[in-house]
Amino acid sequence: MQNPDKIESPSSPKRSWMLYLPLIAFFMLCGVFASVLLSKDYSPENLPSALLGKSLPEFHLTDLLTEKPISKKDLLGQPLLINVWATWCPSCKVEHDFLNQLAVEGVKIVGVNYKDDPSDAIQWLNDLGNPYQRVIKDQEGVLGFDLGVVGAPETYFVNAKGTICYKHIGILSKQNWEGQLQAIYQGLSSEACVK
């Protein structure tokens, strides 16, 4: 028979720490998840693309300026940048002057006007200049979806065979062009993607 003096009450110090056990376990799990998340770079520039090293998706749309049909086969034969832009995108306006400069330097750029009002897009190009060889009207976002666009601006580096060699999310600028992107563009002249 137990001695009543030796029975521990539920609020005794020996048992009260057990009340904190779920809380301790929760914080330990939070620490594990945080260390996994912080060990990777999830910045927009480093989001992976499922199309890297794969062919540009097939599409059949129209040219924004001429209303003529345009498809993947019309883009093959030369290395180029495919720049996804829209008039509703403030970052697109920031990069537009630099795109004009690249076009003057001979960089081949095709625009994809993404989920935009065509008359606004035409006015934009009339006001700010047109750096594009062709402008694909993607009003419904079909091509953007197939490319895996997460937002504008995005630029795809495509070789002459139509292989997507690199995807840049965000603004093209003189700094990132000279720092990394120009070398990737120059590498598009080979049949394989060069990094």
C-alpha positions as semicolon CSV with decimal commas, in nm:
position;residue;x (nm);y (nm);z (nm)
1;M;0,000;0,000;0,000
2;Q;0,126;0,345;-0,097
3;N;0,204;0,601;0,156
4;P;-0,028;0,902;0,097
5;D;0,257;1,136;0,180
6;K;0,457;1,010;-0,120
7;I;0,186;1,049;-0,391
8;E;0,282;1,325;-0,638
9;S;0,020;1,581;-0,718
10;P;-0,047;1,660;-1,086
11;S;0,107;2,001;-1,038
12;S;0,432;1,875;-0,896
13;P;0,753;2,010;-1,055
14;K;0,846;1,663;-1,180
15;R;0,538;1,642;-1,405
16;S;0,493;2,007;-1,506
17;W;0,780;1,998;-1,758
18;M;0,588;1,730;-1,952
19;L;0,320;1,988;-2,027
20;Y;0,580;2,174;-2,235
21;L;0,683;1,870;-2,438
22;P;0,446;1,940;-2,734
23;L;0,565;2,300;-2,746
24;I;0,930;2,192;-2,744
25;A;0,862;1,942;-3,024
26;F;0,686;2,215;-3,228
27;F;0,982;2,453;-3,201
28;M;1,225;2,175;-3,295
29;L;1,023;2,100;-3,610
30;C;1,013;2,472;-3,695
31;G;1,391;2,481;-3,667
32;V;1,431;2,184;-3,903
33;F;1,194;2,336;-4,163
34;A;1,363;2,677;-4,138
35;S;1,708;2,527;-4,192
36;V;1,587;2,340;-4,503
37;L;1,418;2,649;-4,647
38;L;1,712;2,879;-4,575
39;S;1,963;2,640;-4,730
40;K;1,822;2,703;-5,080
41;D;1,800;3,020;-5,287
42;Y;1,433;3,082;-5,371
43;S;1,485;3,426;-5,520
44;P;1,294;3,482;-5,846
45;E;1,615;3,478;-6,050
46;N;1,688;3,124;-5,935
47;L;1,352;2,958;-5,989
48;P;1,408;2,649;-6,201
49;S;1,249;2,613;-6,544
50;A;1,125;2,278;-6,667
51;L;1,202;2,383;-7,025
52;L;1,576;2,443;-6,990
53;G;1,751;2,233;-7,252
54;K;1,420;2,159;-7,423
55;S;1,261;2,287;-7,739
56;L;1,053;2,602;-7,749
57;P;0,685;2,500;-7,724
58;E;0,476;2,492;-8,040
59;F;0,237;2,784;-8,075
60;H;0,015;2,946;-8,336
61;L;-0,062;3,308;-8,251
62;T;-0,055;3,642;-8,435
63;D;0,194;3,925;-8,461
64;L;0,082;4,223;-8,251
65;L;0,173;4,480;-8,516
66;T;0,081;4,304;-8,842
67;E;-0,190;4,058;-8,725
68;K;-0,016;3,796;-8,942
69;P;0,013;3,441;-8,806
70;I;0,332;3,358;-8,620
71;S;0,451;3,021;-8,497
72;K;0,758;2,852;-8,357
73;K;0,901;2,780;-8,705
74;D;0,911;3,156;-8,774
75;L;1,160;3,201;-8,489
76;L;1,409;2,928;-8,577
77;G;1,742;2,980;-8,753
78;Q;1,907;3,242;-8,532
79;P;1,992;3,278;-8,164
80;L;1,754;3,517;-7,993
81;L;1,603;3,646;-7,673
82;I;1,232;3,598;-7,615
83;N;1,123;3,878;-7,384
84;V;0,787;3,848;-7,205
85;W;0,646;4,194;-7,132
86;A;0,325;4,388;-7,074
87;T;0,215;4,749;-7,035
88;W;0,073;4,671;-6,689
89;C;0,422;4,567;-6,572
90;P;0,625;4,853;-6,414
91;S;0,948;4,650;-6,429
92;C;0,901;4,607;-6,805
93;K;0,911;4,983;-6,845
94;V;1,232;4,999;-6,642
95;E;1,409;4,749;-6,872
96;H;1,268;4,881;-7,202
97;D;1,542;5,138;-7,270
98;F;1,806;4,870;-7,225
99;L;1,621;4,638;-7,466
100;N;1,626;4,921;-7,723
101;Q;2,001;4,953;-7,668
102;L;2,053;4,576;-7,714
103;A;1,855;4,583;-8,037
104;V;2,075;4,866;-8,170
105;E;2,381;4,653;-8,082
106;G;2,241;4,369;-8,296
107;V;2,088;4,143;-8,031
108;K;1,789;3,962;-8,182
109;I;1,484;4,001;-7,956
110;V;1,132;3,869;-8,001
111;G;0,865;4,010;-7,772
112;V;0,576;3,821;-7,618
113;N;0,309;4,072;-7,520
114;Y;0,159;3,885;-7,227
115;K;-0,206;3,915;-7,115
116;D;-0,226;4,273;-7,233
117;D;-0,456;4,505;-7,423
118;P;-0,324;4,514;-7,782
119;S;-0,397;4,885;-7,835
120;D;-0,211;4,974;-7,514
121;A;0,084;4,757;-7,625
122;I;0,101;4,919;-7,969
123;Q;0,090;5,266;-7,812
124;W;0,369;5,161;-7,570
125;L;0,594;5,058;-7,861
126;N;0,514;5,378;-8,052
127;D;0,600;5,590;-7,747
128;L;0,901;5,401;-7,609
129;G;1,051;5,241;-7,922
130;N;1,033;4,888;-8,053
131;P;1,335;4,667;-7,980
132;Y;1,160;4,356;-8,114
133;Q;1,201;4,183;-8,450
134;R;0,854;4,035;-8,399
135;V;0,595;4,082;-8,126
136;I;0,382;3,780;-8,043
137;K;0,035;3,871;-7,918
138;D;-0,034;3,638;-7,625
139;Q;-0,351;3,804;-7,500
140;E;-0,486;3,489;-7,333
141;G;-0,147;3,388;-7,188
142;V;-0,138;3,053;-7,373
143;L;0,226;3,075;-7,480
144;G;0,319;3,221;-7,142
145;F;0,161;2,921;-6,971
146;D;0,348;2,678;-7,198
147;L;0,675;2,860;-7,126
148;G;0,612;2,851;-6,752
149;V;0,597;3,228;-6,712
150;V;0,560;3,330;-6,348
151;G;0,545;3,704;-6,419
152;A;0,678;3,976;-6,640
153;P;0,943;4,056;-6,735
154;E;1,103;3,724;-6,817
155;T;1,356;3,657;-7,090
156;Y;1,435;3,323;-7,253
157;F;1,766;3,265;-7,429
158;V;1,696;3,044;-7,731
159;N;1,952;2,899;-7,974
160;A;1,906;2,874;-8,352
161;K;1,754;2,525;-8,323
162;G;1,485;2,651;-8,087
163;T;1,630;2,509;-7,765
164;I;1,573;2,714;-7,449
165;C;1,918;2,748;-7,297
166;Y;1,852;2,994;-7,016
167;K;1,566;3,175;-6,842
168;H;1,613;3,512;-6,674
169;I;1,337;3,635;-6,442
170;G;1,331;4,006;-6,380
171;I;1,475;4,316;-6,539
172;L;1,751;4,297;-6,799
173;S;2,002;4,567;-6,716
174;K;2,349;4,673;-6,823
175;Q;2,488;4,527;-6,500
176;N;2,343;4,177;-6,530
177;W;2,399;4,174;-6,908
178;E;2,769;4,253;-6,879
179;G;2,807;4,042;-6,565
180;Q;2,660;3,716;-6,695
181;L;2,387;3,731;-6,959
182;Q;2,591;3,856;-7,256
183;A;2,816;3,550;-7,236
184;I;2,510;3,324;-7,232
185;Y;2,370;3,503;-7,539
186;Q;2,702;3,470;-7,722
187;G;2,706;3,098;-7,637
188;L;2,375;3,051;-7,819
189;S;2,558;3,038;-8,152
190;S;2,662;2,679;-8,083
191;E;2,415;2,396;-8,135
192;A;2,429;2,290;-7,770
193;C;2,341;2,517;-7,483
194;V;2,659;2,662;-7,334
195;K;2,660;2,784;-6,975
